[in-house]
Amino acid sequence: MTFGIDDLPVRDELRGKSPYGAPQLDVPVRLNTNENPYPLPDALVERIAERVREAARDLNRYPDRDAVELRTKLAEYLTNTSGHPLDVRNVWAANGSNEVIQQLLQTFGGPGRTAIGFEPSYSMHGLIARGTGTGWISGPRHEDFTIDVPAAKKAIAGHRPDVVFVTTPNNPTGNAVPAETVLALYEAAQAAKPSMVVVDEAYIEFSHGASLLPLLDGRPNLVVSRTMSKAFGAAGLRLGYLAAHPAVVDAVQLVRLPYHLSAVTQATALAALEHTDTLLKYVEQLKTERDRLVAELRAIGYEVTESDANFVQFGRFTDSHATWRKILDRGVLVRDNGVPGWLRVTAGTPEENDAFLDAVREVKKEQHT
Ligand SMILES: Cc1ncc(COP(=O)(O)O)c(C=O)c1O
């Protein structure tokens, strides 16, 4: 017998668990991790090289611990796109929004505390909760994957969680959450504890509707988290950020590691933000492709959840994993998120989406023969 994890004195709650991660398989068409399929434009690659070259000279020094220039630019981006005025004091950045969420749970969760999410939703919320010793509560949704507001309010009142997660547009289902729902849950969370409400807007740039950033006004216990991994097409950069009351930004600094955001990351993100218009140009294209996927999947005869994101949830399958495998056998990797009866496909380039649609057409035909 080989020595393994269970032979180590690891924390009890980690025993028997597997690490998070979508399969990174080498197949012709990869539509499984909600990435943007377009490589960065040459002009931006050049600008990143320039910015990183400048930063490289100073790598003997620690980076700006507070990432002031980057946070200022992120605040400008949020203000310009939402119309809701924010400045550097309202914004905090980290290595991906996963790290932002981790810092929030380290600050507001932790041993003896709990967080709630309405599932199915982004599974890392629960996993990061576990990693930070925060108890996890799985809240309810309706059959159509919208949040069941009366049941959610009841769960909040009953469990009195310290952190409430709302993902909009939701991953993996794709549907956006109306502002009234977030407001109702915020009120319930304040009455119960009060607790922090984290609105995860990782996919908001793809939404038909507006960002919920204006809700921050007068709500110091509300946090909106964002990422450059999706709309900005920079998943490899690892840059996530949040917008909130300045007190929240001060609070997360109590748990962040000193110099957590490298000078190279800060320089690269600043270069990307100089090219916001070019990068976001692809968003419109991807929204058109997303809408095409929804329409064509329905035409083929699949059920599709309304999508405000760069991915589409489709079904229903008696054995979704078997269907996932059949699509993979045709060279297309989609995601089985473990939602019984459903699979998720990311909107890719028109050619990738055509390959996916051909594959699922074949699978459908096979099921009828
Ligand atoms: C809803 C949601 N939030 C956050 C993230 C994390 O993104 P990142 O850490 O790349 O910023 C993802 C990634 O897929 C996501 O789907």
mmCIF file of C-alpha atoms and ligand atoms in Angstrom:
data_model
loop_
_atom_site.group_PDB
_atom_site.id
_atom_site.type_symbol
_atom_site.label_atom_id
_atom_site.label_comp_id
_atom_site.label_asym_id
_atom_site.label_seq_id
_atom_site.Cartn_x
_atom_site.Cartn_y
_atom_site.Cartn_z
ATOM 1 C CA MET A 1 0.000 0.000 0.000
ATOM 2 C CA THR A 2 1.334 3.417 -0.918
ATOM 3 C CA PHE A 3 1.366 6.297 1.488
ATOM 4 C CA GLY A 4 -1.526 8.662 0.648
ATOM 5 C CA ILE A 5 -3.453 11.704 1.820
ATOM 6 C CA ASP A 6 -5.405 9.717 4.378
ATOM 7 C CA ASP A 7 -2.158 8.656 6.054
ATOM 8 C CA LEU A 8 -1.379 12.309 6.736
ATOM 9 C CA PRO A 9 -2.871 14.223 9.664
ATOM 10 C CA VAL A 10 -5.074 16.317 7.315
ATOM 11 C CA ARG A 11 -8.159 18.122 8.624
ATOM 12 C CA ASP A 12 -11.148 15.762 9.022
ATOM 13 C CA GLU A 13 -13.339 17.716 6.580
ATOM 14 C CA LEU A 14 -10.780 17.223 3.786
ATOM 15 C CA ARG A 15 -10.616 13.441 4.110
ATOM 16 C CA GLY A 16 -11.952 11.501 1.129
ATOM 17 C CA LYS A 17 -12.450 14.649 -0.955
ATOM 18 C CA SER A 18 -11.100 15.293 -4.494
ATOM 19 C CA PRO A 19 -9.628 18.576 -5.726
ATOM 20 C CA TYR A 20 -11.852 20.817 -7.880
ATOM 21 C CA GLY A 21 -11.152 20.896 -11.581
ATOM 22 C CA ALA A 22 -12.766 20.444 -14.954
ATOM 23 C CA PRO A 23 -10.970 17.878 -17.111
ATOM 24 C CA GLN A 24 -8.244 19.545 -19.227
ATOM 25 C CA LEU A 25 -8.422 17.078 -22.130
ATOM 26 C CA ASP A 26 -6.598 17.511 -25.408
ATOM 27 C CA VAL A 27 -9.541 17.495 -27.846
ATOM 28 C CA PRO A 28 -10.181 19.616 -30.972
ATOM 29 C CA VAL A 29 -13.046 21.657 -29.465
ATOM 30 C CA ARG A 30 -12.966 22.627 -25.786
ATOM 31 C CA LEU A 31 -16.178 24.245 -24.617
ATOM 32 C CA ASN A 32 -16.128 23.252 -20.965
ATOM 33 C CA THR A 33 -14.677 26.038 -18.817
ATOM 34 C CA ASN A 34 -16.503 29.197 -19.923
ATOM 35 C CA GLU A 35 -13.366 30.783 -21.279
ATOM 36 C CA ASN A 36 -13.395 33.369 -24.039
ATOM 37 C CA PRO A 37 -12.266 31.507 -27.216
ATOM 38 C CA TYR A 38 -10.498 34.472 -28.823
ATOM 39 C CA PRO A 39 -6.766 34.914 -28.258
ATOM 40 C CA LEU A 40 -5.634 38.384 -27.176
ATOM 41 C CA PRO A 41 -5.126 40.804 -30.102
ATOM 42 C CA ASP A 42 -1.524 41.467 -31.215
ATOM 43 C CA ALA A 43 -1.550 45.134 -30.157
ATOM 44 C CA LEU A 44 -2.453 44.085 -26.619
ATOM 45 C CA VAL A 45 0.153 41.305 -26.553
ATOM 46 C CA GLU A 46 2.741 43.983 -27.480
ATOM 47 C CA ARG A 47 1.488 46.343 -24.777
ATOM 48 C CA ILE A 48 1.605 43.564 -22.174
ATOM 49 C CA ALA A 49 5.207 42.810 -23.200
ATOM 50 C CA GLU A 50 6.113 46.509 -22.827
ATOM 51 C CA ARG A 51 4.430 46.876 -19.430
ATOM 52 C CA VAL A 52 5.922 43.623 -18.147
ATOM 53 C CA ARG A 53 9.396 44.617 -19.405
ATOM 54 C CA GLU A 54 9.135 47.848 -17.380
ATOM 55 C CA ALA A 55 7.945 45.923 -14.320
ATOM 56 C CA ALA A 56 10.713 43.333 -14.736
ATOM 57 C CA ARG A 57 13.406 45.877 -13.933
ATOM 58 C CA ASP A 58 11.919 46.351 -10.476
ATOM 59 C CA LEU A 59 11.320 42.685 -9.666
ATOM 60 C CA ASN A 60 14.044 42.957 -7.017
ATOM 61 C CA ARG A 61 11.406 44.907 -5.043
ATOM 62 C CA TYR A 62 8.041 43.737 -3.703
ATOM 63 C CA PRO A 63 5.069 44.966 -5.764
ATOM 64 C CA ASP A 64 2.628 47.682 -4.730
ATOM 65 C CA ARG A 65 0.945 45.822 -1.867
ATOM 66 C CA ASP A 66 -2.264 47.795 -2.309
ATOM 67 C CA ALA A 67 -2.304 47.683 -6.154
ATOM 68 C CA VAL A 68 -3.457 51.303 -6.165
ATOM 69 C CA GLU A 69 -3.019 52.042 -9.886
ATOM 70 C CA LEU A 70 -4.788 48.819 -10.874
ATOM 71 C CA ARG A 71 -7.660 49.322 -8.439
ATOM 72 C CA THR A 72 -8.083 52.895 -9.712
ATOM 73 C CA LYS A 73 -8.364 51.647 -13.303
ATOM 74 C CA LEU A 74 -10.752 48.842 -12.325
ATOM 75 C CA ALA A 75 -12.931 51.391 -10.515
ATOM 76 C CA GLU A 76 -12.945 53.539 -13.679
ATOM 77 C CA TYR A 77 -13.998 50.534 -15.760
ATOM 78 C CA LEU A 78 -16.849 49.730 -13.362
ATOM 79 C CA THR A 79 -17.979 53.362 -13.201
ATOM 80 C CA ASN A 80 -17.927 53.752 -16.991
ATOM 81 C CA THR A 81 -19.838 50.548 -17.655
ATOM 82 C CA SER A 82 -22.410 50.733 -14.837
ATOM 83 C CA GLY A 83 -22.872 54.481 -14.407
ATOM 84 C CA HIS A 84 -22.446 53.878 -10.670
ATOM 85 C CA PRO A 85 -19.576 56.025 -9.353
ATOM 86 C CA LEU A 86 -16.825 54.025 -7.629
ATOM 87 C CA ASP A 87 -13.233 54.842 -6.798
ATOM 88 C CA VAL A 88 -10.094 53.079 -5.626
ATOM 89 C CA ARG A 89 -11.423 52.836 -2.048
ATOM 90 C CA ASN A 90 -14.371 50.722 -3.238
ATOM 91 C CA VAL A 91 -12.326 48.183 -5.182
ATOM 92 C CA TRP A 92 -10.073 45.310 -4.153
ATOM 93 C CA ALA A 93 -8.199 42.927 -6.480
ATOM 94 C CA ALA A 94 -6.691 39.444 -6.114
ATOM 95 C CA ASN A 95 -5.503 36.424 -8.121
ATOM 96 C CA GLY A 96 -8.813 35.526 -9.739
ATOM 97 C CA SER A 97 -12.221 36.038 -8.201
ATOM 98 C CA ASN A 98 -11.734 32.685 -6.486
ATOM 99 C CA GLU A 99 -9.117 34.383 -4.325
ATOM 100 C CA VAL A 100 -11.444 37.330 -3.753
ATOM 101 C CA ILE A 101 -14.086 34.850 -2.531
ATOM 102 C CA GLN A 102 -11.514 33.106 -0.362
ATOM 103 C CA GLN A 103 -10.499 36.406 1.232
ATOM 104 C CA LEU A 104 -14.175 37.259 1.831
ATOM 105 C CA LEU A 105 -14.759 33.906 3.535
ATOM 106 C CA GLN A 106 -11.571 34.252 5.576
ATOM 107 C CA THR A 107 -12.822 37.650 6.707
ATOM 108 C CA PHE A 108 -16.545 37.034 7.226
ATOM 109 C CA GLY A 109 -16.750 33.226 7.495
ATOM 110 C CA GLY A 110 -14.403 30.789 9.214
ATOM 111 C CA PRO A 111 -14.763 28.179 11.962
ATOM 112 C CA GLY A 112 -18.070 28.448 13.822
ATOM 113 C CA ARG A 113 -19.596 30.489 10.995
ATOM 114 C CA THR A 114 -21.690 29.506 7.958
ATOM 115 C CA ALA A 115 -22.320 30.533 4.349
ATOM 116 C CA ILE A 116 -25.300 29.743 2.125
ATOM 117 C CA GLY A 117 -25.613 29.407 -1.662
ATOM 118 C CA PHE A 118 -28.614 28.453 -3.811
ATOM 119 C CA GLU A 119 -27.729 25.316 -5.701
ATOM 120 C CA PRO A 120 -26.973 24.292 -8.352
ATOM 121 C CA SER A 121 -24.559 27.199 -8.492
ATOM 122 C CA TYR A 122 -20.819 27.811 -8.694
ATOM 123 C CA SER A 123 -19.466 24.872 -6.725
ATOM 124 C CA MET A 124 -16.307 26.715 -5.636
ATOM 125 C CA HIS A 125 -18.359 28.829 -3.231
ATOM 126 C CA GLY A 126 -19.006 25.701 -1.159
ATOM 127 C CA LEU A 127 -15.490 24.353 -1.669
ATOM 128 C CA ILE A 128 -13.818 27.599 -0.613
ATOM 129 C CA ALA A 129 -16.154 27.664 2.375
ATOM 130 C CA ARG A 130 -14.897 24.200 3.327
ATOM 131 C CA GLY A 131 -11.279 25.252 2.794
ATOM 132 C CA THR A 132 -11.743 28.199 5.141
ATOM 133 C CA GLY A 133 -13.514 26.126 7.793
ATOM 134 C CA THR A 134 -16.853 27.821 7.074
ATOM 135 C CA GLY A 135 -19.948 25.618 7.363
ATOM 136 C CA TRP A 136 -21.826 25.318 4.034
ATOM 137 C CA ILE A 137 -25.595 25.439 3.646
ATOM 138 C CA SER A 138 -27.183 24.426 0.352
ATOM 139 C CA GLY A 139 -30.210 26.630 -0.291
ATOM 140 C CA PRO A 140 -33.133 25.809 -2.615
ATOM 141 C CA ARG A 141 -34.046 26.716 -6.204
ATOM 142 C CA HIS A 142 -37.195 26.194 -8.242
ATOM 143 C CA GLU A 143 -37.409 23.393 -10.871
ATOM 144 C CA ASP A 144 -36.616 26.026 -13.551
ATOM 145 C CA PHE A 145 -33.433 27.006 -11.626
ATOM 146 C CA THR A 146 -34.665 30.449 -10.547
ATOM 147 C CA ILE A 147 -34.192 31.220 -6.845
ATOM 148 C CA ASP A 148 -37.227 30.283 -4.762
ATOM 149 C CA VAL A 149 -37.396 33.583 -2.849
ATOM 150 C CA PRO A 150 -39.799 32.599 -0.020
ATOM 151 C CA ALA A 151 -37.832 29.367 0.573
ATOM 152 C CA ALA A 152 -34.503 31.244 0.391
ATOM 153 C CA LYS A 153 -35.712 33.852 2.885
ATOM 154 C CA LYS A 154 -36.894 31.072 5.181
ATOM 155 C CA ALA A 155 -33.488 29.345 4.929
ATOM 156 C CA ILE A 156 -31.698 32.611 5.743
ATOM 157 C CA ALA A 157 -33.986 33.311 8.705
ATOM 158 C CA GLY A 158 -33.603 29.738 9.964
ATOM 159 C CA HIS A 159 -29.845 29.248 9.522
ATOM 160 C CA ARG A 160 -28.742 32.877 10.091
ATOM 161 C CA PRO A 161 -25.683 32.419 7.807
ATOM 162 C CA ASP A 162 -22.777 34.870 8.001
ATOM 163 C CA VAL A 163 -22.331 35.011 4.216
ATOM 164 C CA VAL A 164 -24.969 34.699 1.473
ATOM 165 C CA PHE A 165 -23.848 33.966 -2.109
ATOM 166 C CA VAL A 166 -25.934 34.974 -5.115
ATOM 167 C CA THR A 167 -24.456 34.261 -8.556
ATOM 168 C CA THR A 168 -25.847 36.288 -11.432
ATOM 169 C CA PRO A 169 -25.844 35.167 -14.172
ATOM 170 C CA ASN A 170 -25.770 31.850 -12.384
ATOM 171 C CA ASN A 171 -23.232 29.165 -13.241
ATOM 172 C CA PRO A 172 -23.957 26.448 -14.459
ATOM 173 C CA THR A 173 -27.599 27.260 -15.218
ATOM 174 C CA GLY A 174 -27.009 30.608 -17.032
ATOM 175 C CA ASN A 175 -30.019 32.518 -15.737
ATOM 176 C CA ALA A 176 -29.704 36.036 -14.300
ATOM 177 C CA VAL A 177 -31.088 36.932 -10.872
ATOM 178 C CA PRO A 178 -33.429 39.948 -10.755
ATOM 179 C CA ALA A 179 -32.398 42.910 -8.580
ATOM 180 C CA GLU A 180 -35.601 42.466 -6.510
ATOM 181 C CA THR A 181 -34.496 38.964 -5.533
ATOM 182 C CA VAL A 182 -31.088 40.193 -4.376
ATOM 183 C CA LEU A 183 -32.766 43.000 -2.442
ATOM 184 C CA ALA A 184 -35.174 40.564 -0.782
ATOM 185 C CA LEU A 185 -32.294 38.270 0.236
ATOM 186 C CA TYR A 186 -30.228 41.232 1.453
ATOM 187 C CA GLU A 187 -33.105 42.408 3.662
ATOM 188 C CA ALA A 188 -33.593 38.863 4.989
ATOM 189 C CA ALA A 189 -29.857 38.531 5.696
ATOM 190 C CA GLN A 190 -29.749 41.854 7.550
ATOM 191 C CA ALA A 191 -32.802 40.940 9.624
ATOM 192 C CA ALA A 192 -31.354 37.513 10.480
ATOM 193 C CA LYS A 193 -27.839 38.443 11.573
ATOM 194 C CA PRO A 194 -26.764 40.882 9.881
ATOM 195 C CA SER A 195 -24.600 39.069 7.314
ATOM 196 C CA MET A 196 -22.615 39.799 4.153
ATOM 197 C CA VAL A 197 -24.248 39.239 0.766
ATOM 198 C CA VAL A 198 -21.805 38.454 -2.056
ATOM 199 C CA VAL A 199 -23.152 38.907 -5.578
ATOM 200 C CA ASP A 200 -20.883 36.971 -7.938
ATOM 201 C CA GLU A 201 -21.043 38.760 -11.297
ATOM 202 C CA ALA A 202 -18.319 36.762 -13.070
ATOM 203 C CA TYR A 203 -20.406 36.661 -16.291
ATOM 204 C CA ILE A 204 -22.270 39.973 -16.048
ATOM 205 C CA GLU A 205 -20.780 41.466 -19.229
ATOM 206 C CA PHE A 206 -22.652 38.788 -21.227
ATOM 207 C CA SER A 207 -26.011 39.559 -19.632
ATOM 208 C CA HIS A 208 -29.043 41.058 -21.365
ATOM 209 C CA GLY A 209 -29.543 43.097 -18.183
ATOM 210 C CA ALA A 210 -27.493 45.533 -16.138
ATOM 211 C CA SER A 211 -24.964 44.983 -13.359
ATOM 212 C CA LEU A 212 -26.253 45.137 -9.787
ATOM 213 C CA LEU A 213 -23.432 47.533 -8.791
ATOM 214 C CA PRO A 214 -25.919 50.406 -8.156
ATOM 215 C CA LEU A 215 -27.372 48.307 -5.295
ATOM 216 C CA LEU A 216 -24.135 48.973 -3.371
ATOM 217 C CA ASP A 217 -25.465 52.437 -2.582
ATOM 218 C CA GLY A 218 -26.400 52.504 1.118
ATOM 219 C CA ARG A 219 -25.746 48.745 1.556
ATOM 220 C CA PRO A 220 -22.387 48.323 3.302
ATOM 221 C CA ASN A 221 -22.896 44.565 3.716
ATOM 222 C CA LEU A 222 -23.205 43.978 -0.029
ATOM 223 C CA VAL A 223 -20.223 42.934 -2.176
ATOM 224 C CA VAL A 224 -20.094 42.498 -5.956
ATOM 225 C CA SER A 225 -17.313 40.255 -7.254
ATOM 226 C CA ARG A 226 -16.000 40.363 -10.820
ATOM 227 C CA THR A 227 -13.288 38.766 -12.935
ATOM 228 C CA MET A 228 -11.137 39.412 -15.990
ATOM 229 C CA SER A 229 -11.263 35.656 -16.796
ATOM 230 C CA LYS A 230 -14.437 35.710 -18.887
ATOM 231 C CA ALA A 231 -15.471 38.850 -20.812
ATOM 232 C CA PHE A 232 -11.907 40.195 -20.875
ATOM 233 C CA GLY A 233 -10.676 36.898 -22.253
ATOM 234 C CA ALA A 234 -7.848 36.790 -19.747
ATOM 235 C CA ALA A 235 -8.393 33.593 -17.728
ATOM 236 C CA GLY A 236 -4.658 32.920 -17.736
ATOM 237 C CA LEU A 237 -3.945 36.274 -16.122
ATOM 238 C CA ARG A 238 -5.710 35.362 -12.849
ATOM 239 C CA LEU A 239 -7.255 38.675 -11.956
ATOM 240 C CA GLY A 240 -10.465 39.027 -9.989
ATOM 241 C CA TYR A 241 -11.804 41.988 -8.067
ATOM 242 C CA LEU A 242 -14.634 43.194 -5.900
ATOM 243 C CA ALA A 243 -16.591 46.391 -5.440
ATOM 244 C CA ALA A 244 -18.026 47.289 -2.052
ATOM 245 C CA HIS A 245 -18.121 49.860 0.720
ATOM 246 C CA PRO A 246 -14.547 51.009 1.597
ATOM 247 C CA ALA A 247 -14.916 49.302 5.005
ATOM 248 C CA VAL A 248 -15.134 45.908 3.227
ATOM 249 C CA VAL A 249 -11.931 46.691 1.315
ATOM 250 C CA ASP A 250 -10.245 47.572 4.619
ATOM 251 C CA ALA A 251 -11.562 44.346 6.174
ATOM 252 C CA VAL A 252 -10.255 41.956 3.490
ATOM 253 C CA GLN A 253 -6.815 43.500 3.891
ATOM 254 C CA LEU A 254 -6.734 41.909 7.349
ATOM 255 C CA VAL A 255 -6.470 38.456 5.737
ATOM 256 C CA ARG A 256 -4.738 39.010 2.384
ATOM 257 C CA LEU A 257 -1.163 37.799 2.171
ATOM 258 C CA PRO A 258 1.270 40.682 1.870
ATOM 259 C CA TYR A 259 2.183 41.349 -1.792
ATOM 260 C CA HIS A 260 -0.361 38.747 -2.974
ATOM 261 C CA LEU A 261 -0.682 40.350 -6.413
ATOM 262 C CA SER A 262 2.600 40.122 -8.292
ATOM 263 C CA ALA A 263 4.066 43.106 -10.156
ATOM 264 C CA VAL A 264 3.797 41.054 -13.379
ATOM 265 C CA THR A 265 0.085 40.426 -12.787
ATOM 266 C CA GLN A 266 -0.550 44.095 -12.019
ATOM 267 C CA ALA A 267 1.347 45.221 -15.147
ATOM 268 C CA THR A 268 -0.488 42.717 -17.363
ATOM 269 C CA ALA A 269 -3.912 43.640 -16.003
ATOM 270 C CA LEU A 270 -3.177 47.350 -16.482
ATOM 271 C CA ALA A 271 -2.204 46.703 -20.103
ATOM 272 C CA ALA A 272 -5.441 44.727 -20.640
ATOM 273 C CA LEU A 273 -7.495 47.547 -19.129
ATOM 274 C CA GLU A 274 -5.945 49.979 -21.646
ATOM 275 C CA HIS A 275 -7.552 47.766 -24.330
ATOM 276 C CA THR A 276 -10.966 47.342 -22.718
ATOM 277 C CA ASP A 277 -12.825 48.414 -25.875
ATOM 278 C CA THR A 278 -11.056 45.874 -28.098
ATOM 279 C CA LEU A 279 -11.493 43.075 -25.594
ATOM 280 C CA LEU A 280 -15.139 43.758 -24.939
ATOM 281 C CA LYS A 281 -15.803 43.817 -28.682
ATOM 282 C CA TYR A 282 -15.770 40.015 -28.564
ATOM 283 C CA VAL A 283 -18.483 40.052 -25.926
ATOM 284 C CA GLU A 284 -21.090 41.141 -28.485
ATOM 285 C CA GLN A 285 -19.975 38.377 -30.832
ATOM 286 C CA LEU A 286 -20.167 35.800 -28.047
ATOM 287 C CA LYS A 287 -23.628 36.983 -27.006
ATOM 288 C CA THR A 288 -24.815 36.491 -30.598
ATOM 289 C CA GLU A 289 -23.280 32.995 -30.632
ATOM 290 C CA ARG A 290 -24.835 32.208 -27.230
ATOM 291 C CA ASP A 291 -28.264 33.193 -28.558
ATOM 292 C CA ARG A 292 -27.663 31.065 -31.665
ATOM 293 C CA LEU A 293 -26.772 28.066 -29.481
ATOM 294 C CA VAL A 294 -29.975 28.518 -27.476
ATOM 295 C CA ALA A 295 -32.105 28.724 -30.633
ATOM 296 C CA GLU A 296 -30.419 25.833 -32.445
ATOM 297 C CA LEU A 297 -30.409 23.527 -29.425
ATOM 298 C CA ARG A 298 -34.151 24.154 -29.045
ATOM 299 C CA ALA A 299 -34.666 23.521 -32.772
ATOM 300 C CA ILE A 300 -32.843 20.183 -32.421
ATOM 301 C CA GLY A 301 -35.248 19.284 -29.635
ATOM 302 C CA TYR A 302 -33.267 19.920 -26.461
ATOM 303 C CA GLU A 303 -34.523 21.815 -23.438
ATOM 304 C CA VAL A 304 -32.447 24.916 -22.718
ATOM 305 C CA THR A 305 -32.314 27.138 -19.629
ATOM 306 C CA GLU A 306 -32.530 30.891 -20.396
ATOM 307 C CA SER A 307 -28.957 32.171 -20.590
ATOM 308 C CA ASP A 308 -27.477 35.560 -19.723
ATOM 309 C CA ALA A 309 -23.938 34.157 -19.699
ATOM 310 C CA ASN A 310 -21.376 32.912 -22.240
ATOM 311 C CA PHE A 311 -22.614 29.343 -21.778
ATOM 312 C CA VAL A 312 -25.821 27.410 -22.147
ATOM 313 C CA GLN A 313 -27.314 24.636 -20.006
ATOM 314 C CA PHE A 314 -29.122 22.021 -22.067
ATOM 315 C CA GLY A 315 -30.901 18.708 -21.445
ATOM 316 C CA ARG A 316 -32.652 16.684 -20.460
ATOM 317 C CA PHE A 317 -30.817 13.424 -20.427
ATOM 318 C CA THR A 318 -31.600 10.246 -18.568
ATOM 319 C CA ASP A 319 -27.847 9.769 -18.215
ATOM 320 C CA SER A 320 -26.070 13.088 -18.693
ATOM 321 C CA HIS A 321 -22.632 11.591 -18.167
ATOM 322 C CA ALA A 322 -23.183 9.041 -20.940
ATOM 323 C CA THR A 323 -24.276 11.871 -23.264
ATOM 324 C CA TRP A 324 -21.223 13.928 -22.212
ATOM 325 C CA ARG A 325 -19.070 10.974 -23.275
ATOM 326 C CA LYS A 326 -20.874 10.634 -26.648
ATOM 327 C CA ILE A 327 -20.256 14.329 -27.390
ATOM 328 C CA LEU A 328 -16.612 13.907 -26.336
ATOM 329 C CA ASP A 329 -16.275 10.917 -28.680
ATOM 330 C CA ARG A 330 -17.114 13.400 -31.464
ATOM 331 C CA GLY A 331 -14.216 15.653 -30.457
ATOM 332 C CA VAL A 332 -16.142 18.208 -28.408
ATOM 333 C CA LEU A 333 -15.607 18.692 -24.685
ATOM 334 C CA VAL A 334 -18.572 20.129 -22.766
ATOM 335 C CA ARG A 335 -19.143 20.178 -19.025
ATOM 336 C CA ASP A 336 -20.988 17.759 -16.821
ATOM 337 C CA ASN A 337 -21.508 19.834 -13.692
ATOM 338 C CA GLY A 338 -23.290 17.033 -11.916
ATOM 339 C CA VAL A 339 -26.725 18.622 -12.367
ATOM 340 C CA PRO A 340 -28.876 15.527 -13.002
ATOM 341 C CA GLY A 341 -30.230 15.565 -16.570
ATOM 342 C CA TRP A 342 -28.274 18.572 -17.781
ATOM 343 C CA LEU A 343 -24.973 19.497 -19.466
ATOM 344 C CA ARG A 344 -23.349 22.886 -20.059
ATOM 345 C CA VAL A 345 -21.657 24.191 -23.206
ATOM 346 C CA THR A 346 -19.553 27.353 -23.431
ATOM 347 C CA ALA A 347 -20.124 29.639 -26.432
ATOM 348 C CA GLY A 348 -17.010 29.345 -28.584
ATOM 349 C CA THR A 349 -16.111 30.655 -32.018
ATOM 350 C CA PRO A 350 -18.765 30.140 -34.746
ATOM 351 C CA GLU A 351 -16.734 27.177 -36.072
ATOM 352 C CA GLU A 352 -16.454 25.561 -32.620
ATOM 353 C CA ASN A 353 -20.170 26.031 -32.042
ATOM 354 C CA ASP A 354 -20.937 24.473 -35.431
ATOM 355 C CA ALA A 355 -18.820 21.451 -34.478
ATOM 356 C CA PHE A 356 -20.701 21.192 -31.178
ATOM 357 C CA LEU A 357 -24.107 21.502 -32.856
ATOM 358 C CA ASP A 358 -23.178 18.816 -35.407
ATOM 359 C CA ALA A 359 -22.130 16.532 -32.558
ATOM 360 C CA VAL A 360 -25.326 16.991 -30.543
ATOM 361 C CA ARG A 361 -27.472 16.605 -33.680
ATOM 362 C CA GLU A 362 -25.833 13.218 -34.226
ATOM 363 C CA VAL A 363 -26.279 12.235 -30.598
ATOM 364 C CA LYS A 364 -29.962 13.180 -30.743
ATOM 365 C CA LYS A 365 -30.456 11.135 -33.920
ATOM 366 C CA GLU A 366 -28.733 8.167 -32.320
ATOM 367 C CA GLN A 367 -31.113 8.362 -29.368
ATOM 368 C CA HIS A 368 -34.065 8.080 -31.755
ATOM 369 C CA THR A 369 -32.726 5.079 -33.657
HETATM 370 C C1 LIG B 1 -19.531 32.167 -11.025
HETATM 371 C C2 LIG B 1 -18.047 32.168 -11.028
HETATM 372 N N1 LIG B 1 -17.403 32.919 -10.136
HETATM 373 C C3 LIG B 1 -16.072 32.956 -10.081
HETATM 374 C C4 LIG B 1 -15.302 32.214 -10.959
HETATM 375 C C5 LIG B 1 -13.810 32.239 -10.781
HETATM 376 O O1 LIG B 1 -13.185 32.918 -11.756
HETATM 377 P P1 LIG B 1 -11.689 33.397 -11.636
HETATM 378 O O2 LIG B 1 -11.089 32.844 -10.381
HETATM 379 O O3 LIG B 1 -11.036 32.896 -12.873
HETATM 380 O O4 LIG B 1 -11.786 34.894 -11.574
HETATM 381 C C6 LIG B 1 -15.913 31.422 -11.913
HETATM 382 C C7 LIG B 1 -15.099 30.618 -12.829
HETATM 383 O O5 LIG B 1 -15.528 29.812 -13.607
HETATM 384 C C8 LIG B 1 -17.321 31.384 -11.946
HETATM 385 O O6 LIG B 1 -17.972 30.604 -12.813
#
